[in-house]
Short mmCIF file of C-alpha atoms in Angstrom, two decimals:
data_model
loop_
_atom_site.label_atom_id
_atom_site.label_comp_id
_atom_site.label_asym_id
_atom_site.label_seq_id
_atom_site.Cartn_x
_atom_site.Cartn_y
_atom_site.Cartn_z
CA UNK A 1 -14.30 4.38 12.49
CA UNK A 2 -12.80 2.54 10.12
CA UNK A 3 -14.63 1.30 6.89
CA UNK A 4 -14.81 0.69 3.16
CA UNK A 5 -14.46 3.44 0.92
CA UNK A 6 -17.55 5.22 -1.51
CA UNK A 7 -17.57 7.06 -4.27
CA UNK A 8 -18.83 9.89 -2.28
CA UNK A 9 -15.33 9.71 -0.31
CA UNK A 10 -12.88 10.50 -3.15
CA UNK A 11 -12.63 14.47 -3.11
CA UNK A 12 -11.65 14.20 1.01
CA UNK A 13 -9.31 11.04 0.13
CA UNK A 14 -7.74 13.29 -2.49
CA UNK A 15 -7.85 15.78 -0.01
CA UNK A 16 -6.04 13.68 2.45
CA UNK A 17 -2.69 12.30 0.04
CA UNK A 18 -2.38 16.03 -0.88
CA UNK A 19 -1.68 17.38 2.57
CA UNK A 20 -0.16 13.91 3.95
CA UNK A 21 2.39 13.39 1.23
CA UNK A 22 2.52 17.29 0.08
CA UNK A 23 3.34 16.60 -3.91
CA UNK A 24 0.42 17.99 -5.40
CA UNK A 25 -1.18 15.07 -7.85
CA UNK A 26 1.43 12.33 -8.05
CA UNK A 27 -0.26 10.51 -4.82
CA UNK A 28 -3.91 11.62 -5.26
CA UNK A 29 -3.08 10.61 -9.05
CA UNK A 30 -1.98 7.07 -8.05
CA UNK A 31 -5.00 6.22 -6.21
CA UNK A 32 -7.54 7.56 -8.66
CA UNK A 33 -5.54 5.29 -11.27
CA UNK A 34 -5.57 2.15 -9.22
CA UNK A 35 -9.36 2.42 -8.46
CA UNK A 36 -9.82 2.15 -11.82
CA UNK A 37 -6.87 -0.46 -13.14
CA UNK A 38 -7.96 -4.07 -14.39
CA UNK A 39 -6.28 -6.21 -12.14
CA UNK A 40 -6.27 -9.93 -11.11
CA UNK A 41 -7.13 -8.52 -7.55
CA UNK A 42 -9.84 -5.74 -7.48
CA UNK A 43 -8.16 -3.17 -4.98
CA UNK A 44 -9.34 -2.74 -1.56
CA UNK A 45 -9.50 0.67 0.20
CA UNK A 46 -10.84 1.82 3.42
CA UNK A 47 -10.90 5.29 4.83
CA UNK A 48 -11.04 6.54 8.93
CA UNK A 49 -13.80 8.59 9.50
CA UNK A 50 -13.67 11.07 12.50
CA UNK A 51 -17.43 13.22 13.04
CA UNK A 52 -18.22 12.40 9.72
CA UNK A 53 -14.79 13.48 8.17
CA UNK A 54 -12.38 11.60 6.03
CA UNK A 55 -9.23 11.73 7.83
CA UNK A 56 -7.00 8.76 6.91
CA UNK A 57 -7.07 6.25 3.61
CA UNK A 58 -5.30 3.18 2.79
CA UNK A 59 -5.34 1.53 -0.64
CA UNK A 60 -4.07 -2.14 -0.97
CA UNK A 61 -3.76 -2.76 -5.06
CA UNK A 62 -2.64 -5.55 -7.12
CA UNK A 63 0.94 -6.98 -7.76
CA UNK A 64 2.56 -9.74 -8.45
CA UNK A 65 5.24 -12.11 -7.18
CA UNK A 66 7.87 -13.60 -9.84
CA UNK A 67 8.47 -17.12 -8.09
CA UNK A 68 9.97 -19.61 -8.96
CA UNK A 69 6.83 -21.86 -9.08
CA UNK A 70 4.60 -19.33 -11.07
CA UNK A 71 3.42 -15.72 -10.82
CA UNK A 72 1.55 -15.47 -7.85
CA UNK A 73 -0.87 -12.51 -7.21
CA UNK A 74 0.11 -10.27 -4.30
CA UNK A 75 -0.82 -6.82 -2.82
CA UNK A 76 0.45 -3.67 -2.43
CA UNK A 77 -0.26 -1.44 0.48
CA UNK A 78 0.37 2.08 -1.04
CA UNK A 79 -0.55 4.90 -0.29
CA UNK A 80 -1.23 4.69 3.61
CA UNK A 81 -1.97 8.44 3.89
CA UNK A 82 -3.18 10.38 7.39
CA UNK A 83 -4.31 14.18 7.73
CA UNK A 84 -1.63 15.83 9.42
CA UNK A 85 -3.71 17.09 12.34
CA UNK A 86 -4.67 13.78 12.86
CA UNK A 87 -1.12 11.93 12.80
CA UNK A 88 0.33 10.06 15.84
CA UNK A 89 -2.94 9.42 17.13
CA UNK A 90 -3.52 5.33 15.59
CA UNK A 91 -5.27 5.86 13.15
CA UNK A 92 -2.73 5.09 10.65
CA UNK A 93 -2.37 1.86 12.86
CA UNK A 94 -5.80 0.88 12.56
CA UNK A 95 -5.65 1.78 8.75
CA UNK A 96 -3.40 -0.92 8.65
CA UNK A 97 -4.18 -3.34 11.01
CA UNK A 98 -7.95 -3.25 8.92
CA UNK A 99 -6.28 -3.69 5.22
CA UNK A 100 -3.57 -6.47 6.54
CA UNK A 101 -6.88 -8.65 8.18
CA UNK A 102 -9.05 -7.17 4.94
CA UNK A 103 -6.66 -8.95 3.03
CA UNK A 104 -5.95 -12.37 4.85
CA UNK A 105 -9.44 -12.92 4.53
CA UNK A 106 -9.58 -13.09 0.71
CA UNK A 107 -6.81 -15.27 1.19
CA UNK A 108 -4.08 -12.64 -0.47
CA UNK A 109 -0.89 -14.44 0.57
CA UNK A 110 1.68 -11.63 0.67
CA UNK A 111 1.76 -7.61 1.13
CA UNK A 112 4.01 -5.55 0.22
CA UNK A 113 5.17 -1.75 1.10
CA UNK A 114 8.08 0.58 0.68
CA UNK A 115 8.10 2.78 4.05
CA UNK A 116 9.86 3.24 7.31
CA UNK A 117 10.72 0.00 8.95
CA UNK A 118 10.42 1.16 12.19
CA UNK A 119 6.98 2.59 11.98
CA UNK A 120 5.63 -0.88 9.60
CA UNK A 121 8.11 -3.29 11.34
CA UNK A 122 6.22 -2.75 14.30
CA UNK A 123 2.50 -3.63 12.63
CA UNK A 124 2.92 -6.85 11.14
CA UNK A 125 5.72 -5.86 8.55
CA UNK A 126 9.48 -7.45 7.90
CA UNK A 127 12.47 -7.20 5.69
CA UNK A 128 11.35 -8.16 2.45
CA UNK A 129 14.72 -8.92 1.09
CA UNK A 130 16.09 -11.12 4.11
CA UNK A 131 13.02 -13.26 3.75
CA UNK A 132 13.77 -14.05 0.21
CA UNK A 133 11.91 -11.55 -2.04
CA UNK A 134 13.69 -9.24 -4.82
CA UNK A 135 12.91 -5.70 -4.79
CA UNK A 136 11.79 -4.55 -8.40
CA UNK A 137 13.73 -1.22 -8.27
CA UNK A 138 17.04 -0.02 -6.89
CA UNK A 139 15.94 3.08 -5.96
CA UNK A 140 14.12 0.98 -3.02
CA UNK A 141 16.49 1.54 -0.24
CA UNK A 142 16.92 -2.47 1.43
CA UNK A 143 15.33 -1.57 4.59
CA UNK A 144 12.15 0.41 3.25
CA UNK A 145 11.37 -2.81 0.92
CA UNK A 146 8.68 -4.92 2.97
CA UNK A 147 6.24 -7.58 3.32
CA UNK A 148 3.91 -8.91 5.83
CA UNK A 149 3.58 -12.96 4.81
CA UNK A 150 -0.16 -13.55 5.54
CA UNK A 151 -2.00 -17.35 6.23
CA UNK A 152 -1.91 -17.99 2.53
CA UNK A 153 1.65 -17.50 2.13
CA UNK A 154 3.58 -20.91 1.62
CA UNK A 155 7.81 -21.27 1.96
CA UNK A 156 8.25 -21.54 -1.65
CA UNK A 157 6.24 -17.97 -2.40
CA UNK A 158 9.74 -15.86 -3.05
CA UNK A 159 11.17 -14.25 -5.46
CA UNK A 160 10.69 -10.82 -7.06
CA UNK A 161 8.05 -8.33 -6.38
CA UNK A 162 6.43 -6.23 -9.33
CA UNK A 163 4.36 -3.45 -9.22
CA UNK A 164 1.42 -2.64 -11.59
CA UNK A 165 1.91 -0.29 -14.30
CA UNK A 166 0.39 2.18 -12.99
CA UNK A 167 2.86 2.63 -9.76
CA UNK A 168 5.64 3.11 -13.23
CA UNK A 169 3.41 5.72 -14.74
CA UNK A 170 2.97 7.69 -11.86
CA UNK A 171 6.68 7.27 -10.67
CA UNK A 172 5.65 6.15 -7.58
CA UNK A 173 8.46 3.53 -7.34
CA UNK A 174 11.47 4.01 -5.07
CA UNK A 175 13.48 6.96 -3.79
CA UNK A 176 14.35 10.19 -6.40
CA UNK A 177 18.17 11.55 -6.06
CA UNK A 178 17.41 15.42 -6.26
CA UNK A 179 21.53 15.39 -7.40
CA UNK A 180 20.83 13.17 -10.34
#
């Protein structure tokens, strides 16, 4: 089942980005930051529930577009975590699937990830940069940099993506070079 999250479901969502992303607090960090974060778009997050247990969370939090028009306000989808046990089995799908329509229906124009294109590319994702939108870092590797354009979105919405603050704080932008 997939549905909102509670207050009640933040220790087994914490529980969740530590053993899906393994990096102790940085994730977990992130999302107790962005719950929290005065933003043009109040964050939307929604958690799969398996006999009564937390097993999956998505966060979608707010961002913003640099066109050339005027600063529109966008989302990110980050983190998109899974239990391990419970990986390859659609619920990370689903996850997705419920933020994307979650956020169509608020009329959010534009989503944007850093991730795998061939797991998002197949769930409503593209190429964010061949579709005319700057990446704000370039430690974002071309491919991983990606949007899903939802009913809001209109041609001239391009440009450059920007993260909140928060994603900067927590270094949760882009790749690391261990060698650097």
């Amino acid at each position: 089942m997939i549905r909102r999250e509670t207050a009640d479901d933040h220790r087994e969502v914490r529980e969740v980005h530590t053993r899906a992303f393994g990096d102790g607090e940085r994730v977990p960090g992130l999302v107790d930051a962005l719950r929290v974060t005065e933003a043009a778009l109040a964050p939307m997050s929604f958690v799969a529930v398996v006999d009564d247990r937390v097993v999956g969370h998505v966060l979608l939090s707010a961002a913003r577009l640099d066109a050339p028009r005027r600063i529109v306000d966008v989302l990110s989808l980050s983190p998109l975590g899974v239990a391990p046990e419970f990986q390859r089995q659609g619920i990370g799908t689903r996850l997705l699937a419920h933020a994307l329509d979650a956020a169509d229906s608020q009329g959010v124009p534009l989503v944007f990830l850093e991730g795998s294109p061939h797991y998002y590319g197949s769930r409503g994702f593209e190429g964010a940069a061949p579709v005319g939108f700057r990446s704000p870092s370039l430690r974002i590797p071309e491919a991983a940099f990606q949007v899903a354009r939802l009913s809001a979105h209109e041609p001239w919405m391009t440009g450059t993506f920007v993260y909140s603050e928060v994603f900067w704080a927590f270094d949760c932008v882009g790749l690391r070079d261990p060698a650097a």
